[in-house]
Amino acid sequence: MSTTVDAMRRRYPDVFVPAWRRNRAMLAVLAGLVALLVYGLATLGFLHPRLIDGLGKLASVFVMMLPPDPGSAERAIIYLKALGETLAIAFLGTLLGAALAFPLGFLAARNATIGRVVRFLTRRSLDTLRGVDVLVWALIWINVVGLGPFAGVLALMTSDIGSFGKLFSEAIEAADKRPVEGVLSTGGGGLHRVRFGILPEVLPVMASQVLYFIESNTRSASIIGIVGAGGIGLHLAEQIRVLEFQHVAFIIILVLIAVAAIDWLSTRLRLGLIGTRRVTTA
């Protein structure tokens, strides 16, 4: 056995070298990242004693949030209506963003676009839309159309166009080439190639992504409401400002319940769309 091992070591000397010696460059990069992390933590105050004091204050705020209480039945109804507005903002913003990004995804995909210049310009435009945070888009649209849920819908739509365009184009580029080749072999043209070769494969994936974004945008719609874009976020900001932490806890619970319900529903819709076997959930 030892003779065989010695022969293998002579024939393949790099195999038995410890990984850390073969990946010195990777170790150097990792050490640099760790040093950068420590520097960032020290610079931003994570290693400062005030972090301990802040954790103590956080515990006291948490105690003041118990028990969650809207204050009155009338105020609870107001919060529920605001939550409904938030869900409407998330739903409309997501669907509008997906609808506008659908053709852009084909223009940005390498295997479906009409030209390299069009693909380049489309991808850079999507990068621009995606590179600006939804909160910034909310501030921009508030100055354009005024306060309210309309600005929130436009903010989510604008941000989602960039995200959906990238995801849709990647799904199109990853589509199986065999259906496309089959369509072309029967005399189909460019539009037939997209309609019968690509769309049937990527539509379930796109629909699954849209369902996920509806759930994600429910949280985003709660945040952009803080700057005046409608929804329950405005009430959340007001209650935090006046230190009504029991009201804050009630609003947070409402948002968590809504997100959990949407997640439950979207999971089952995704399973039906992508044809995955039904799974048992706790």
C-alpha positions in Angstrom: 0.0 0.0 0.0 2.8 2.4 0.9 4.5 1.7 -2.4 1.3 2.6 -4.3 0.9 5.8 -2.3 4.5 6.8 -2.9 4.1 6.1 -6.6 0.9 8.3 -6.7 2.7 11.1 -4.9 5.6 11.0 -7.4 3.2 10.9 -10.4 0.7 13.5 -9.1 2.7 15.8 -6.7 0.0 18.5 -6.6 -2.8 16.3 -5.4 -1.2 15.7 -2.0 -0.3 19.3 -1.4 -2.5 20.9 1.3 -5.2 23.1 -0.2 -4.0 26.2 1.6 -0.6 25.9 -0.1 -2.2 25.5 -3.6 -4.5 28.5 -3.1 -2.3 31.1 -1.7 -3.9 33.8 -3.8 -7.3 32.8 -2.5 -6.1 32.9 1.1 -4.6 36.4 0.5 -7.9 37.6 -0.9 -9.8 36.1 2.0 -7.4 37.7 4.5 -7.9 41.0 2.8 -11.7 40.7 3.0 -11.5 39.8 6.7 -9.2 42.8 7.3 -11.7 45.1 5.4 -14.6 43.7 7.4 -12.8 44.4 10.7 -11.9 47.9 9.5 -15.5 48.5 8.5 -16.9 47.3 11.7 -14.5 49.5 13.7 -15.1 52.6 11.5 -18.9 52.3 11.6 -19.1 51.9 15.3 -19.8 48.2 15.7 -16.8 47.8 18.0 -17.8 50.9 20.0 -19.3 50.6 23.5 -22.4 52.5 22.3 -23.5 49.3 20.5 -24.0 47.6 23.9 -26.0 50.7 25.1 -28.0 50.5 21.9 -28.9 46.9 22.5 -30.1 47.8 25.9 -32.4 50.5 24.5 -33.6 48.1 21.8 -34.7 45.7 24.6 -36.6 48.5 26.3 -38.3 49.4 23.1 -39.3 45.8 22.6 -40.8 45.8 26.1 -42.8 48.9 25.2 -44.2 47.2 22.1 -45.9 44.6 24.3 -48.8 43.8 24.0 -49.6 44.9 20.4 -52.6 47.1 20.6 -54.2 49.3 17.8 -55.7 51.5 20.5 -59.3 51.3 19.3 -61.5 49.4 16.9 -61.7 52.4 14.6 -57.9 52.7 14.4 -57.6 49.0 13.7 -60.0 49.4 10.8 -57.9 52.3 9.5 -54.7 50.1 9.7 -56.5 47.3 7.9 -57.6 49.6 5.1 -54.0 51.0 4.8 -52.7 47.4 4.6 -55.2 46.7 1.8 -53.8 49.8 0.0 -50.3 48.4 0.5 -51.2 45.1 -1.0 -52.8 46.9 -4.0 -49.7 49.0 -4.5 -47.5 45.8 -4.5 -49.9 43.9 -6.8 -50.3 46.6 -9.4 -46.7 47.8 -9.3 -45.5 44.2 -9.8 -47.8 43.4 -12.6 -47.2 46.6 -14.5 -43.4 46.2 -14.1 -43.6 42.6 -15.4 -45.8 43.6 -18.3 -43.4 46.3 -19.5 -40.3 44.2 -18.8 -41.7 41.2 -20.8 -40.8 42.6 -24.3 -37.6 44.1 -22.9 -36.4 40.7 -21.7 -36.5 39.4 -25.3 -34.6 42.4 -26.6 -32.0 41.9 -23.9 -31.6 38.2 -24.4 -28.7 37.0 -26.6 -30.8 34.4 -28.4 -33.9 36.4 -29.1 -32.9 40.0 -29.7 -33.0 41.7 -33.1 -29.4 43.1 -32.9 -26.3 43.6 -30.7 -26.8 47.3 -30.5 -30.4 46.9 -29.4 -29.3 44.3 -26.8 -26.6 46.5 -25.5 -28.9 49.6 -25.1 -31.7 47.5 -23.6 -29.4 45.9 -21.0 -27.8 49.2 -20.0 -31.3 50.8 -19.7 -32.3 47.9 -17.4 -29.2 48.3 -15.4 -30.0 52.0 -14.9 -33.6 51.3 -13.7 -32.4 48.5 -11.4 -29.5 50.4 -10.0 -31.7 53.1 -8.4 -33.4 51.8 -5.2 -37.1 51.7 -5.0 -37.1 54.2 -2.2 -35.3 56.7 -4.4 -37.8 56.1 -7.2 -40.6 56.7 -4.7 -39.1 60.1 -3.8 -38.8 61.0 -7.5 -42.4 60.0 -8.3 -43.7 61.8 -5.3 -42.2 65.0 -6.7 -43.7 64.2 -10.1 -47.3 63.1 -9.3 -47.6 64.0 -5.6 -48.2 62.0 -2.4 -50.3 58.9 -2.4 -50.5 55.3 -3.6 -50.1 56.3 -7.3 -46.5 57.3 -6.6 -45.9 54.0 -4.8 -47.2 52.0 -7.8 -45.0 53.9 -10.2 -42.0 53.5 -8.0 -42.4 49.7 -7.7 -43.2 49.5 -11.4 -40.0 51.4 -12.4 -37.8 49.4 -10.1 -39.3 46.1 -11.2 -38.9 46.8 -14.9 -35.1 46.6 -14.4 -35.2 43.5 -12.2 -37.7 41.7 -14.3 -36.0 42.6 -17.5 -32.7 41.0 -16.3 -34.4 37.9 -14.9 -36.6 37.4 -18.0 -33.6 37.8 -20.3 -31.6 35.2 -18.3 -34.5 32.8 -18.4 -34.8 33.2 -22.2 -31.0 32.7 -22.7 -31.1 29.5 -20.6 -34.0 28.0 -22.6 -33.4 24.7 -24.3 -32.3 25.1 -27.9 -33.9 21.9 -29.2 -37.5 23.2 -29.4 -36.2 26.3 -31.3 -34.3 24.0 -33.7 -37.4 22.0 -34.2 -39.5 25.0 -35.1 -36.8 26.3 -37.6 -36.5 22.8 -39.2 -40.2 22.9 -40.1 -39.9 26.2 -41.8 -40.8 28.5 -38.9 -39.6 32.1 -38.9 -38.2 34.3 -36.1 -41.5 35.0 -34.5 -42.5 31.4 -34.6 -39.2 30.5 -33.0 -40.0 32.8 -30.1 -43.7 31.9 -29.9 -43.5 28.1 -30.1 -39.8 27.4 -29.2 -39.0 29.7 -26.3 -42.2 31.0 -24.7 -43.7 27.6 -23.6 -40.5 26.9 -21.7 -39.9 30.3 -20.1 -43.4 31.4 -19.2 -43.7 29.2 -16.1 -40.4 30.5 -14.9 -41.4 34.1 -15.5 -44.7 33.6 -13.7 -42.9 32.1 -10.7 -40.7 35.1 -10.6 -43.7 37.5 -10.7 -45.3 35.6 -7.8 -42.2 35.9 -5.7 -41.9 39.7 -6.5 -45.5 40.2 -5.3 -44.5 38.9 -1.9 -41.3 40.9 -1.9 -42.9 44.1 -3.0 -45.4 43.8 -0.2 -42.6 44.6 2.2 -41.2 47.2 -0.2 -44.6 48.9 -0.4 -44.6 49.1 3.4 -41.3 50.9 3.3 -42.0 53.4 0.6 -45.1 54.4 2.4 -42.9 56.0 5.0 -41.8 58.7 2.5 -45.4 59.4 1.5 -46.1 56.9 -1.2 -49.3 55.6 0.4 -50.1 52.4 2.3 -49.5 51.3 5.8 -45.9 52.6 5.9 -47.2 56.1 6.5 -49.1 55.0 9.6 -46.0 53.1 10.7 -43.8 56.1 10.5 -46.3 58.3 12.3 -46.7 55.9 15.2 -42.9 55.5 15.6 -42.6 59.3 15.6 -45.1 59.7 18.4 -43.6 56.7 20.3 -46.8 54.6 20.2 -44.8 51.4 20.1 -47.9 49.2 20.9 -49.5 50.5 17.7 -46.2 49.9 15.9 -46.2 46.3 17.0 -49.8 45.8 15.8 -48.9 47.2 12.4 -45.8 45.0 12.1 -47.9 41.9 12.9 -50.4 42.9 10.2 -47.6 43.1 7.7 -46.1 39.8 8.8 -49.5 38.1 8.5 -50.0 39.5 5.0 -46.6 38.5 3.8 -47.0 35.0 5.2 -50.4 34.6 3.5 -49.0 35.8 0.2 -46.1 33.4 0.5 -48.4 30.5 1.2 -50.6 31.3 -1.8 -47.7 32.1 -4.2 -45.9 28.8 -3.2 -48.9 26.8 -4.2 -49.4 28.7 -7.4 -45.7 28.3 -8.3 -45.9 24.6 -7.7 -48.8 24.4 -10.1 -47.1 26.5 -12.7 -43.8 24.7 -12.8 -45.3 21.2 -12.4 -43.4 20.3 -9.3 -44.7 17.5 -7.1 -46.8 18.6 -4.2 -44.8 18.8 -1.0 -46.0 18.6 2.6 -45.4 21.7 4.7 -45.6 22.1 8.4 
